């Protein structure tokens, strides 16, 4: 029995769309921060047949079963019982598949003696869910050309940012990222310009992180997020992940900023808003988000470790 721990990550420059080749490669270069506080713990052990339980409930997770089939194309792996627990809402735009696949490959690697190093685990995690490639690493993590190998760009110590997650709806999202991306690609008139424009956003963000330029990072990340949501909203049928509280949180972040607080927001394929700020502003940003009607709770995160074994 082997247990691995991984944390979700939040993309500041987003992955939305896939390349036209096998291996689940993003179409857009992306950069994220790995979060602390939100935790996925995955335990694997031998079983008679493959079985997956998520937060104590048995589930039929096609993505996990597909991932196991892929792995078995390269390694001999006996049937497994996979037991996963998230301490945060699952499948609701909080990157549970990122931490999920990062923890899963880390647990299977240690349990089965696959001999994968961190880079190889990340490449496998990408095939489960591309954002998971980033959760194998800590700090600021890039997944970008030329090799699309995730790697730590800067450590948490370099620039320890904080993320406050405003949870506006705990339920799982109606359209998952994989389906949503395919829909955007085939129907949104903004898809191609989106893919083209991401390279510039990525370059700006990498530079902002290197120089700890909060204003540039915030401006670039927020705009990149809104571009992605423009693609989502102009897909057919529209991928409308926001609710009134999501919009309320965005407005509060803008008001805080107008009043001099360094903060910006980002939103993934779900209605939760993530506000990013520096340590001395956490209390103020948290209180402001909690006061938005429809916010159910907030989660305060620092920067987390990459996926690792927590017990053998
Ligand atoms: C909006 O990694 O969940 O969170 O590779 O199809 O599993 P698949 O997609 P996934 O997509 C994440 C999309 C996003 C942006 C991001 O995390 O970069």
PDB file of C-alpha atoms and ligand atoms in Angstrom:
ATOM      1  CA  UNK A   1       0.000   0.000   0.000  1.00  0.00           C
ATOM      2  CA  UNK A   2       1.500   3.332  -1.072  1.00  0.00           C
ATOM      3  CA  UNK A   3       0.142   6.836  -0.576  1.00  0.00           C
ATOM      4  CA  UNK A   4       1.087   9.919  -2.529  1.00  0.00           C
ATOM      5  CA  UNK A   5       0.122  13.524  -1.880  1.00  0.00           C
ATOM      6  CA  UNK A   6      -0.297  16.238  -4.497  1.00  0.00           C
ATOM      7  CA  UNK A   7      -1.706  19.729  -4.645  1.00  0.00           C
ATOM      8  CA  UNK A   8      -3.789  21.405  -7.322  1.00  0.00           C
ATOM      9  CA  UNK A   9      -2.255  24.219  -9.292  1.00  0.00           C
ATOM     10  CA  UNK A  10      -3.729  27.417 -10.661  1.00  0.00           C
ATOM     11  CA  UNK A  11      -2.765  28.477 -14.161  1.00  0.00           C
ATOM     12  CA  UNK A  12      -1.865  32.152 -14.495  1.00  0.00           C
ATOM     13  CA  UNK A  13      -1.469  31.674 -18.242  1.00  0.00           C
ATOM     14  CA  UNK A  14      -3.969  29.054 -19.298  1.00  0.00           C
ATOM     15  CA  UNK A  15      -4.029  25.805 -21.183  1.00  0.00           C
ATOM     16  CA  UNK A  16      -7.227  25.668 -23.232  1.00  0.00           C
ATOM     17  CA  UNK A  17      -7.047  23.560 -26.389  1.00  0.00           C
ATOM     18  CA  UNK A  18      -4.951  20.592 -27.469  1.00  0.00           C
ATOM     19  CA  UNK A  19      -2.347  19.980 -30.138  1.00  0.00           C
ATOM     20  CA  UNK A  20      -3.119  17.675 -33.028  1.00  0.00           C
ATOM     21  CA  UNK A  21      -0.921  14.802 -31.937  1.00  0.00           C
ATOM     22  CA  UNK A  22      -1.161  11.934 -29.505  1.00  0.00           C
ATOM     23  CA  UNK A  23       0.006  12.439 -25.915  1.00  0.00           C
ATOM     24  CA  UNK A  24      -2.427  15.128 -24.712  1.00  0.00           C
ATOM     25  CA  UNK A  25      -0.224  18.151 -25.407  1.00  0.00           C
ATOM     26  CA  UNK A  26      -1.634  21.645 -24.780  1.00  0.00           C
ATOM     27  CA  UNK A  27      -2.053  24.003 -27.724  1.00  0.00           C
ATOM     28  CA  UNK A  28      -1.072  26.986 -25.557  1.00  0.00           C
ATOM     29  CA  UNK A  29       2.037  27.501 -23.432  1.00  0.00           C
ATOM     30  CA  UNK A  30       0.984  27.796 -19.802  1.00  0.00           C
ATOM     31  CA  UNK A  31       2.352  28.676 -16.376  1.00  0.00           C
ATOM     32  CA  UNK A  32       0.911  27.906 -12.979  1.00  0.00           C
ATOM     33  CA  UNK A  33       1.516  28.055  -9.273  1.00  0.00           C
ATOM     34  CA  UNK A  34       1.215  24.914  -7.193  1.00  0.00           C
ATOM     35  CA  UNK A  35      -0.978  25.529  -4.152  1.00  0.00           C
ATOM     36  CA  UNK A  36      -0.637  24.455  -0.556  1.00  0.00           C
ATOM     37  CA  UNK A  37      -3.673  23.844   1.633  1.00  0.00           C
ATOM     38  CA  UNK A  38      -5.716  21.994  -0.989  1.00  0.00           C
ATOM     39  CA  UNK A  39      -4.651  18.360  -0.874  1.00  0.00           C
ATOM     40  CA  UNK A  40      -5.233  15.161  -2.825  1.00  0.00           C
ATOM     41  CA  UNK A  41      -4.138  11.914  -1.194  1.00  0.00           C
ATOM     42  CA  UNK A  42      -4.108   8.798  -3.306  1.00  0.00           C
ATOM     43  CA  UNK A  43      -3.443   5.294  -1.996  1.00  0.00           C
ATOM     44  CA  UNK A  44      -2.847   2.347  -4.299  1.00  0.00           C
ATOM     45  CA  UNK A  45      -2.808  -1.317  -3.406  1.00  0.00           C
ATOM     46  CA  UNK A  46      -3.193  -4.633  -5.212  1.00  0.00           C
ATOM     47  CA  UNK A  47      -6.740  -5.825  -5.887  1.00  0.00           C
ATOM     48  CA  UNK A  48      -8.584  -8.524  -7.892  1.00  0.00           C
ATOM     49  CA  UNK A  49      -9.610  -5.951 -10.469  1.00  0.00           C
ATOM     50  CA  UNK A  50      -9.154  -2.228 -11.006  1.00  0.00           C
ATOM     51  CA  UNK A  51     -11.327  -0.239  -8.643  1.00  0.00           C
ATOM     52  CA  UNK A  52     -11.471   3.473  -7.967  1.00  0.00           C
ATOM     53  CA  UNK A  53     -12.943   5.171  -4.918  1.00  0.00           C
ATOM     54  CA  UNK A  54     -13.181   8.946  -4.724  1.00  0.00           C
ATOM     55  CA  UNK A  55     -13.849  10.470  -1.312  1.00  0.00           C
ATOM     56  CA  UNK A  56     -15.064   7.065  -0.114  1.00  0.00           C
ATOM     57  CA  UNK A  57     -17.488   6.401  -3.002  1.00  0.00           C
ATOM     58  CA  UNK A  58     -16.845   3.825  -5.693  1.00  0.00           C
ATOM     59  CA  UNK A  59     -16.719   5.571  -9.087  1.00  0.00           C
ATOM     60  CA  UNK A  60     -16.328   4.603 -12.755  1.00  0.00           C
ATOM     61  CA  UNK A  61     -13.687   7.090 -13.805  1.00  0.00           C
ATOM     62  CA  UNK A  62     -13.089   6.608 -17.532  1.00  0.00           C
ATOM     63  CA  UNK A  63     -10.123   8.969 -17.514  1.00  0.00           C
ATOM     64  CA  UNK A  64      -8.391   6.928 -14.799  1.00  0.00           C
ATOM     65  CA  UNK A  65      -9.151   3.602 -16.481  1.00  0.00           C
ATOM     66  CA  UNK A  66      -7.851   4.973 -19.781  1.00  0.00           C
ATOM     67  CA  UNK A  67      -4.710   6.178 -17.999  1.00  0.00           C
ATOM     68  CA  UNK A  68      -4.119   2.714 -16.508  1.00  0.00           C
ATOM     69  CA  UNK A  69      -4.465   1.164 -19.984  1.00  0.00           C
ATOM     70  CA  UNK A  70      -1.870   3.603 -21.320  1.00  0.00           C
ATOM     71  CA  UNK A  71       0.547   2.836 -18.495  1.00  0.00           C
ATOM     72  CA  UNK A  72       0.119  -0.900 -19.002  1.00  0.00           C
ATOM     73  CA  UNK A  73       1.247  -0.416 -22.597  1.00  0.00           C
ATOM     74  CA  UNK A  74       4.699   0.340 -21.155  1.00  0.00           C
ATOM     75  CA  UNK A  75       4.789  -1.298 -17.710  1.00  0.00           C
ATOM     76  CA  UNK A  76       3.515  -4.421 -16.068  1.00  0.00           C
ATOM     77  CA  UNK A  77       1.045  -3.237 -13.447  1.00  0.00           C
ATOM     78  CA  UNK A  78      -1.264  -5.577 -11.568  1.00  0.00           C
ATOM     79  CA  UNK A  79      -4.935  -4.686 -10.920  1.00  0.00           C
ATOM     80  CA  UNK A  80      -5.137  -1.861  -8.406  1.00  0.00           C
ATOM     81  CA  UNK A  81      -7.471  -0.425  -5.855  1.00  0.00           C
ATOM     82  CA  UNK A  82      -7.069   3.338  -6.124  1.00  0.00           C
ATOM     83  CA  UNK A  83      -8.420   5.307  -3.187  1.00  0.00           C
ATOM     84  CA  UNK A  84      -8.397   9.094  -3.607  1.00  0.00           C
ATOM     85  CA  UNK A  85      -9.417  11.806  -1.177  1.00  0.00           C
ATOM     86  CA  UNK A  86      -9.666  15.517  -1.905  1.00  0.00           C
ATOM     87  CA  UNK A  87     -10.043  18.055   0.911  1.00  0.00           C
ATOM     88  CA  UNK A  88     -11.698  20.487  -1.554  1.00  0.00           C
ATOM     89  CA  UNK A  89     -14.626  20.440  -4.044  1.00  0.00           C
ATOM     90  CA  UNK A  90     -13.989  17.836  -6.772  1.00  0.00           C
ATOM     91  CA  UNK A  91     -14.471  18.572 -10.483  1.00  0.00           C
ATOM     92  CA  UNK A  92     -15.629  22.125  -9.836  1.00  0.00           C
ATOM     93  CA  UNK A  93     -12.859  24.100 -11.496  1.00  0.00           C
ATOM     94  CA  UNK A  94     -10.393  23.604  -8.674  1.00  0.00           C
ATOM     95  CA  UNK A  95      -8.001  21.440 -10.642  1.00  0.00           C
ATOM     96  CA  UNK A  96      -8.797  18.154  -8.917  1.00  0.00           C
ATOM     97  CA  UNK A  97      -7.716  16.260 -12.035  1.00  0.00           C
ATOM     98  CA  UNK A  98      -4.331  18.009 -11.863  1.00  0.00           C
ATOM     99  CA  UNK A  99      -3.591  16.925  -8.313  1.00  0.00           C
ATOM    100  CA  UNK A 100      -5.373  13.620  -8.956  1.00  0.00           C
ATOM    101  CA  UNK A 101      -3.175  12.401 -11.810  1.00  0.00           C
ATOM    102  CA  UNK A 102      -0.017  13.851 -10.248  1.00  0.00           C
ATOM    103  CA  UNK A 103      -0.719  11.867  -7.058  1.00  0.00           C
ATOM    104  CA  UNK A 104      -1.766   8.757  -8.986  1.00  0.00           C
ATOM    105  CA  UNK A 105       1.362   8.428 -11.124  1.00  0.00           C
ATOM    106  CA  UNK A 106       3.528   9.201  -8.091  1.00  0.00           C
ATOM    107  CA  UNK A 107       1.837   6.466  -6.052  1.00  0.00           C
ATOM    108  CA  UNK A 108       1.891   3.875  -8.858  1.00  0.00           C
ATOM    109  CA  UNK A 109       5.528   4.664  -9.661  1.00  0.00           C
ATOM    110  CA  UNK A 110       6.636   4.048  -6.073  1.00  0.00           C
ATOM    111  CA  UNK A 111       4.325   1.081  -5.492  1.00  0.00           C
ATOM    112  CA  UNK A 112       5.181  -0.728  -8.720  1.00  0.00           C
ATOM    113  CA  UNK A 113       8.857   0.258  -8.852  1.00  0.00           C
ATOM    114  CA  UNK A 114       8.453   1.864 -12.288  1.00  0.00           C
ATOM    115  CA  UNK A 115      11.648   3.868 -11.850  1.00  0.00           C
ATOM    116  CA  UNK A 116      10.253   7.159 -13.186  1.00  0.00           C
ATOM    117  CA  UNK A 117      12.031  10.389 -12.262  1.00  0.00           C
ATOM    118  CA  UNK A 118      10.123  13.640 -11.675  1.00  0.00           C
ATOM    119  CA  UNK A 119      10.185  14.659 -15.348  1.00  0.00           C
ATOM    120  CA  UNK A 120       8.963  11.278 -16.496  1.00  0.00           C
ATOM    121  CA  UNK A 121       6.187  11.241 -13.900  1.00  0.00           C
ATOM    122  CA  UNK A 122       5.136  14.645 -15.126  1.00  0.00           C
ATOM    123  CA  UNK A 123       5.075  13.473 -18.758  1.00  0.00           C
ATOM    124  CA  UNK A 124       2.876  10.545 -17.766  1.00  0.00           C
ATOM    125  CA  UNK A 125       0.643  12.771 -15.649  1.00  0.00           C
ATOM    126  CA  UNK A 126       0.163  15.005 -18.719  1.00  0.00           C
ATOM    127  CA  UNK A 127      -1.357  12.083 -20.563  1.00  0.00           C
ATOM    128  CA  UNK A 128      -3.928  11.697 -17.793  1.00  0.00           C
ATOM    129  CA  UNK A 129      -4.708  15.426 -17.661  1.00  0.00           C
ATOM    130  CA  UNK A 130      -2.315  18.009 -19.061  1.00  0.00           C
ATOM    131  CA  UNK A 131      -2.586  20.372 -16.098  1.00  0.00           C
ATOM    132  CA  UNK A 132      -1.454  17.440 -13.900  1.00  0.00           C
ATOM    133  CA  UNK A 133       2.006  17.636 -15.494  1.00  0.00           C
ATOM    134  CA  UNK A 134       2.439  20.891 -13.528  1.00  0.00           C
ATOM    135  CA  UNK A 135       1.309  19.527 -10.136  1.00  0.00           C
ATOM    136  CA  UNK A 136       4.272  17.145 -10.108  1.00  0.00           C
ATOM    137  CA  UNK A 137       6.419  20.252  -9.521  1.00  0.00           C
ATOM    138  CA  UNK A 138       6.464  22.981  -6.850  1.00  0.00           C
ATOM    139  CA  UNK A 139       6.476  26.769  -7.147  1.00  0.00           C
ATOM    140  CA  UNK A 140       5.920  28.513 -10.480  1.00  0.00           C
ATOM    141  CA  UNK A 141       5.671  25.818 -13.130  1.00  0.00           C
ATOM    142  CA  UNK A 142       5.773  26.111 -16.915  1.00  0.00           C
ATOM    143  CA  UNK A 143       4.487  23.702 -19.551  1.00  0.00           C
ATOM    144  CA  UNK A 144       5.630  25.140 -22.836  1.00  0.00           C
ATOM    145  CA  UNK A 145       7.543  24.640 -26.080  1.00  0.00           C
ATOM    146  CA  UNK A 146       9.842  23.420 -27.359  1.00  0.00           C
ATOM    147  CA  UNK A 147       9.576  20.139 -25.437  1.00  0.00           C
ATOM    148  CA  UNK A 148       6.331  20.681 -23.475  1.00  0.00           C
ATOM    149  CA  UNK A 149       8.064  19.231 -20.423  1.00  0.00           C
ATOM    150  CA  UNK A 150       6.752  20.805 -17.220  1.00  0.00           C
ATOM    151  CA  UNK A 151       9.434  22.335 -15.042  1.00  0.00           C
ATOM    152  CA  UNK A 152       9.820  24.675 -12.074  1.00  0.00           C
ATOM    153  CA  UNK A 153      10.519  28.156 -13.388  1.00  0.00           C
ATOM    154  CA  UNK A 154      10.909  29.758  -9.961  1.00  0.00           C
ATOM    155  CA  UNK A 155      10.622  28.461  -6.427  1.00  0.00           C
ATOM    156  CA  UNK A 156       8.069  29.503  -3.842  1.00  0.00           C
ATOM    157  CA  UNK A 157      10.886  31.223  -1.923  1.00  0.00           C
ATOM    158  CA  UNK A 158      11.615  33.387  -4.957  1.00  0.00           C
ATOM    159  CA  UNK A 159       8.153  34.954  -4.694  1.00  0.00           C
ATOM    160  CA  UNK A 160       5.749  33.473  -2.136  1.00  0.00           C
ATOM    161  CA  UNK A 161       2.379  34.573  -3.508  1.00  0.00           C
ATOM    162  CA  UNK A 162      -0.921  33.731  -1.839  1.00  0.00           C
ATOM    163  CA  UNK A 163      -4.113  32.537  -3.471  1.00  0.00           C
ATOM    164  CA  UNK A 164      -7.554  33.002  -1.956  1.00  0.00           C
ATOM    165  CA  UNK A 165     -10.167  30.755  -3.497  1.00  0.00           C
ATOM    166  CA  UNK A 166     -13.722  32.054  -3.295  1.00  0.00           C
ATOM    167  CA  UNK A 167     -15.983  29.003  -3.546  1.00  0.00           C
ATOM    168  CA  UNK A 168     -19.287  30.048  -5.110  1.00  0.00           C
ATOM    169  CA  UNK A 169     -20.651  26.588  -5.924  1.00  0.00           C
ATOM    170  CA  UNK A 170     -19.414  23.241  -4.589  1.00  0.00           C
ATOM    171  CA  UNK A 171     -21.110  21.094  -7.247  1.00  0.00           C
ATOM    172  CA  UNK A 172     -19.141  19.420 -10.051  1.00  0.00           C
ATOM    173  CA  UNK A 173     -19.109  21.341 -13.327  1.00  0.00           C
ATOM    174  CA  UNK A 174     -21.480  20.415 -16.132  1.00  0.00           C
ATOM    175  CA  UNK A 175     -18.936  20.309 -18.962  1.00  0.00           C
ATOM    176  CA  UNK A 176     -15.472  18.996 -18.177  1.00  0.00           C
ATOM    177  CA  UNK A 177     -12.317  20.619 -19.569  1.00  0.00           C
ATOM    178  CA  UNK A 178     -11.556  17.936 -22.174  1.00  0.00           C
ATOM    179  CA  UNK A 179     -15.028  18.207 -23.721  1.00  0.00           C
ATOM    180  CA  UNK A 180     -15.057  21.979 -23.401  1.00  0.00           C
ATOM    181  CA  UNK A 181     -11.722  22.383 -25.182  1.00  0.00           C
ATOM    182  CA  UNK A 182     -12.827  20.241 -28.107  1.00  0.00           C
ATOM    183  CA  UNK A 183     -16.029  22.266 -28.373  1.00  0.00           C
ATOM    184  CA  UNK A 184     -14.164  25.580 -28.287  1.00  0.00           C
ATOM    185  CA  UNK A 185     -11.758  24.460 -30.943  1.00  0.00           C
ATOM    186  CA  UNK A 186     -14.460  23.397 -33.358  1.00  0.00           C
ATOM    187  CA  UNK A 187     -16.954  26.216 -32.738  1.00  0.00           C
ATOM    188  CA  UNK A 188     -15.473  29.417 -31.262  1.00  0.00           C
ATOM    189  CA  UNK A 189     -14.438  32.078 -33.799  1.00  0.00           C
ATOM    190  CA  UNK A 190     -11.940  33.268 -31.187  1.00  0.00           C
ATOM    191  CA  UNK A 191     -10.148  29.951 -30.792  1.00  0.00           C
ATOM    192  CA  UNK A 192      -7.340  30.521 -33.318  1.00  0.00           C
ATOM    193  CA  UNK A 193      -6.569  34.099 -32.195  1.00  0.00           C
ATOM    194  CA  UNK A 194      -6.574  32.817 -28.612  1.00  0.00           C
ATOM    195  CA  UNK A 195      -3.957  30.170 -29.349  1.00  0.00           C
ATOM    196  CA  UNK A 196      -1.818  32.690 -31.244  1.00  0.00           C
ATOM    197  CA  UNK A 197      -1.984  35.337 -28.519  1.00  0.00           C
ATOM    198  CA  UNK A 198      -0.951  33.015 -25.687  1.00  0.00           C
ATOM    199  CA  UNK A 199       2.714  32.983 -26.642  1.00  0.00           C
ATOM    200  CA  UNK A 200       2.993  36.696 -25.932  1.00  0.00           C
ATOM    201  CA  UNK A 201       1.105  36.403 -22.637  1.00  0.00           C
ATOM    202  CA  UNK A 202       3.364  33.540 -21.637  1.00  0.00           C
ATOM    203  CA  UNK A 203       6.537  35.521 -22.387  1.00  0.00           C
ATOM    204  CA  UNK A 204       5.241  38.505 -20.410  1.00  0.00           C
ATOM    205  CA  UNK A 205       4.287  36.346 -17.439  1.00  0.00           C
ATOM    206  CA  UNK A 206       7.635  34.543 -17.336  1.00  0.00           C
ATOM    207  CA  UNK A 207       9.388  37.899 -17.376  1.00  0.00           C
ATOM    208  CA  UNK A 208       7.092  39.292 -14.664  1.00  0.00           C
ATOM    209  CA  UNK A 209       7.786  36.273 -12.433  1.00  0.00           C
ATOM    210  CA  UNK A 210      11.546  36.555 -12.938  1.00  0.00           C
ATOM    211  CA  UNK A 211      11.446  40.251 -11.960  1.00  0.00           C
ATOM    212  CA  UNK A 212       8.695  39.917  -9.310  1.00  0.00           C
ATOM    213  CA  UNK A 213       6.657  42.505 -11.171  1.00  0.00           C
ATOM    214  CA  UNK A 214       3.250  42.037  -9.546  1.00  0.00           C
ATOM    215  CA  UNK A 215       1.458  44.594 -11.669  1.00  0.00           C
ATOM    216  CA  UNK A 216       2.632  43.086 -14.944  1.00  0.00           C
ATOM    217  CA  UNK A 217       1.866  39.543 -13.794  1.00  0.00           C
ATOM    218  CA  UNK A 218      -1.618  40.549 -12.642  1.00  0.00           C
ATOM    219  CA  UNK A 219      -2.477  42.476 -15.771  1.00  0.00           C
ATOM    220  CA  UNK A 220      -1.235  39.669 -18.016  1.00  0.00           C
ATOM    221  CA  UNK A 221      -2.843  36.832 -16.050  1.00  0.00           C
ATOM    222  CA  UNK A 222      -6.215  38.528 -15.711  1.00  0.00           C
ATOM    223  CA  UNK A 223      -6.355  39.355 -19.401  1.00  0.00           C
ATOM    224  CA  UNK A 224      -5.309  35.836 -20.362  1.00  0.00           C
ATOM    225  CA  UNK A 225      -8.080  34.432 -18.166  1.00  0.00           C
ATOM    226  CA  UNK A 226     -10.678  36.727 -19.724  1.00  0.00           C
ATOM    227  CA  UNK A 227      -9.499  35.787 -23.217  1.00  0.00           C
ATOM    228  CA  UNK A 228      -9.965  32.116 -22.369  1.00  0.00           C
ATOM    229  CA  UNK A 229     -13.465  32.821 -21.053  1.00  0.00           C
ATOM    230  CA  UNK A 230     -14.246  34.769 -24.240  1.00  0.00           C
ATOM    231  CA  UNK A 231     -13.405  31.612 -26.168  1.00  0.00           C
ATOM    232  CA  UNK A 232     -15.541  29.552 -23.802  1.00  0.00           C
ATOM    233  CA  UNK A 233     -18.517  31.932 -24.003  1.00  0.00           C
ATOM    234  CA  UNK A 234     -18.406  32.006 -27.806  1.00  0.00           C
ATOM    235  CA  UNK A 235     -18.334  28.218 -28.125  1.00  0.00           C
ATOM    236  CA  UNK A 236     -21.499  26.517 -29.306  1.00  0.00           C
ATOM    237  CA  UNK A 237     -23.296  25.719 -27.083  1.00  0.00           C
ATOM    238  CA  UNK A 238     -21.713  28.391 -24.876  1.00  0.00           C
ATOM    239  CA  UNK A 239     -19.482  27.264 -22.033  1.00  0.00           C
ATOM    240  CA  UNK A 240     -20.717  29.667 -19.376  1.00  0.00           C
ATOM    241  CA  UNK A 241     -18.995  28.708 -16.144  1.00  0.00           C
ATOM    242  CA  UNK A 242     -19.686  31.895 -14.169  1.00  0.00           C
ATOM    243  CA  UNK A 243     -22.545  32.640 -11.776  1.00  0.00           C
ATOM    244  CA  UNK A 244     -23.522  35.999 -10.210  1.00  0.00           C
ATOM    245  CA  UNK A 245     -21.127  35.487  -7.293  1.00  0.00           C
ATOM    246  CA  UNK A 246     -18.272  34.830  -9.735  1.00  0.00           C
ATOM    247  CA  UNK A 247     -18.932  38.220 -11.332  1.00  0.00           C
ATOM    248  CA  UNK A 248     -19.311  39.812  -7.877  1.00  0.00           C
ATOM    249  CA  UNK A 249     -15.873  38.530  -6.868  1.00  0.00           C
ATOM    250  CA  UNK A 250     -14.285  39.864 -10.052  1.00  0.00           C
ATOM    251  CA  UNK A 251     -15.794  43.261  -9.287  1.00  0.00           C
ATOM    252  CA  UNK A 252     -14.541  43.232  -5.692  1.00  0.00           C
ATOM    253  CA  UNK A 253     -11.021  42.420  -6.884  1.00  0.00           C
ATOM    254  CA  UNK A 254     -11.162  45.379  -9.282  1.00  0.00           C
ATOM    255  CA  UNK A 255     -12.406  47.647  -6.469  1.00  0.00           C
ATOM    256  CA  UNK A 256      -9.642  46.500  -4.138  1.00  0.00           C
ATOM    257  CA  UNK A 257      -7.111  47.217  -6.830  1.00  0.00           C
ATOM    258  CA  UNK A 258      -8.559  50.668  -7.523  1.00  0.00           C
ATOM    259  CA  UNK A 259      -8.150  51.377  -3.801  1.00  0.00           C
ATOM    260  CA  UNK A 260      -4.476  50.416  -3.900  1.00  0.00           C
ATOM    261  CA  UNK A 261      -4.359  46.700  -2.958  1.00  0.00           C
ATOM    262  CA  UNK A 262      -2.167  44.507  -5.157  1.00  0.00           C
ATOM    263  CA  UNK A 263      -4.514  41.696  -6.226  1.00  0.00           C
ATOM    264  CA  UNK A 264      -5.699  40.035  -9.414  1.00  0.00           C
ATOM    265  CA  UNK A 265      -8.149  37.243 -10.217  1.00  0.00           C
ATOM    266  CA  UNK A 266      -8.152  34.142 -12.325  1.00  0.00           C
ATOM    267  CA  UNK A 267     -10.963  31.669 -13.065  1.00  0.00           C
ATOM    268  CA  UNK A 268     -10.810  28.188 -14.596  1.00  0.00           C
ATOM    269  CA  UNK A 269     -13.502  25.919 -16.006  1.00  0.00           C
ATOM    270  CA  UNK A 270     -15.834  26.513 -13.090  1.00  0.00           C
ATOM    271  CA  UNK A 271     -17.449  29.286 -11.051  1.00  0.00           C
ATOM    272  CA  UNK A 272     -14.799  29.669  -8.332  1.00  0.00           C
ATOM    273  CA  UNK A 273     -12.660  32.803  -8.307  1.00  0.00           C
ATOM    274  CA  UNK A 274      -9.009  32.698  -7.310  1.00  0.00           C
ATOM    275  CA  UNK A 275      -7.568  35.988  -6.098  1.00  0.00           C
ATOM    276  CA  UNK A 276      -3.790  36.241  -6.014  1.00  0.00           C
ATOM    277  CA  UNK A 277      -2.015  38.682  -3.719  1.00  0.00           C
ATOM    278  CA  UNK A 278       1.061  39.139  -1.547  1.00  0.00           C
ATOM    279  CA  UNK A 279       1.223  38.100   2.111  1.00  0.00           C
ATOM    280  CA  UNK A 280       0.412  41.480   3.677  1.00  0.00           C
ATOM    281  CA  UNK A 281      -2.876  41.743   1.739  1.00  0.00           C
ATOM    282  CA  UNK A 282      -4.298  38.288   2.464  1.00  0.00           C
ATOM    283  CA  UNK A 283      -6.615  39.358   5.309  1.00  0.00           C
ATOM    284  CA  UNK A 284      -8.041  42.304   3.405  1.00  0.00           C
ATOM    285  CA  UNK A 285      -8.652  40.321   0.206  1.00  0.00           C
ATOM    286  CA  UNK A 286     -10.135  37.415   2.126  1.00  0.00           C
ATOM    287  CA  UNK A 287     -12.568  39.641   4.038  1.00  0.00           C
ATOM    288  CA  UNK A 288     -13.637  41.407   0.846  1.00  0.00           C
ATOM    289  CA  UNK A 289     -14.332  38.123  -0.971  1.00  0.00           C
ATOM    290  CA  UNK A 290     -16.232  36.707   2.002  1.00  0.00           C
ATOM    291  CA  UNK A 291     -18.571  39.694   1.875  1.00  0.00           C
ATOM    292  CA  UNK A 292     -19.650  38.983  -1.724  1.00  0.00           C
ATOM    293  CA  UNK A 293     -23.221  37.608  -1.804  1.00  0.00           C
ATOM    294  CA  UNK A 294     -23.149  33.960  -2.929  1.00  0.00           C
ATOM    295  CA  UNK A 295     -19.615  33.203  -1.735  1.00  0.00           C
ATOM    296  CA  UNK A 296     -19.981  30.039   0.338  1.00  0.00           C
ATOM    297  CA  UNK A 297     -16.512  29.994   1.810  1.00  0.00           C
ATOM    298  CA  UNK A 298     -12.954  30.974   1.067  1.00  0.00           C
ATOM    299  CA  UNK A 299      -9.788  28.890   1.136  1.00  0.00           C
ATOM    300  CA  UNK A 300      -6.439  30.545   1.747  1.00  0.00           C
ATOM    301  CA  UNK A 301      -3.502  28.877  -0.002  1.00  0.00           C
ATOM    302  CA  UNK A 302       0.208  29.467  -0.112  1.00  0.00           C
ATOM    303  CA  UNK A 303       2.543  27.808  -2.554  1.00  0.00           C
ATOM    304  CA  UNK A 304       2.775  24.038  -2.341  1.00  0.00           C
ATOM    305  CA  UNK A 305       5.174  21.179  -2.973  1.00  0.00           C
ATOM    306  CA  UNK A 306       5.218  18.958  -5.989  1.00  0.00           C
ATOM    307  CA  UNK A 307       3.650  15.499  -5.797  1.00  0.00           C
ATOM    308  CA  UNK A 308       5.449  13.223  -3.349  1.00  0.00           C
ATOM    309  CA  UNK A 309       5.128   9.959  -1.472  1.00  0.00           C
ATOM    310  CA  UNK A 310       3.575  10.455   1.939  1.00  0.00           C
ATOM    311  CA  UNK A 311       3.606   6.846   3.165  1.00  0.00           C
ATOM    312  CA  UNK A 312       4.843   3.503   1.925  1.00  0.00           C
TER     313      UNK A 312
HETATM  314  C1  LIG B   1      -9.047  25.814 -17.514  1.00  0.00           C
HETATM  315  O1  LIG B   1      -5.890  19.658 -17.545  1.00  0.00           O
HETATM  316  O2  LIG B   1      -8.298  19.495 -16.826  1.00  0.00           O
HETATM  317  O3  LIG B   1      -7.924  24.611 -15.798  1.00  0.00           O
HETATM  318  O4  LIG B   1      -5.891  17.652 -20.211  1.00  0.00           O
HETATM  319  O5  LIG B   1      -8.247  17.504 -20.936  1.00  0.00           O
HETATM  320  O6  LIG B   1      -7.625  16.765 -18.626  1.00  0.00           O
HETATM  321  P1  LIG B   1      -7.326  17.700 -19.770  1.00  0.00           P
HETATM  322  O7  LIG B   1      -7.663  19.174 -19.243  1.00  0.00           O
HETATM  323  P2  LIG B   1      -7.308  19.878 -17.861  1.00  0.00           P
HETATM  324  O8  LIG B   1      -7.556  21.413 -18.278  1.00  0.00           O
HETATM  325  C2  LIG B   1      -7.268  22.491 -17.457  1.00  0.00           C
HETATM  326  C3  LIG B   1      -7.890  23.713 -18.028  1.00  0.00           C
HETATM  327  C4  LIG B   1      -7.850  24.946 -17.163  1.00  0.00           C
HETATM  328  C5  LIG B   1      -6.602  25.789 -17.435  1.00  0.00           C
HETATM  329  C6  LIG B   1      -5.300  25.272 -16.883  1.00  0.00           C
HETATM  330  O9  LIG B   1      -5.280  24.636 -15.812  1.00  0.00           O
HETATM  331  O10 LIG B   1      -4.267  25.551 -17.520  1.00  0.00           O
END
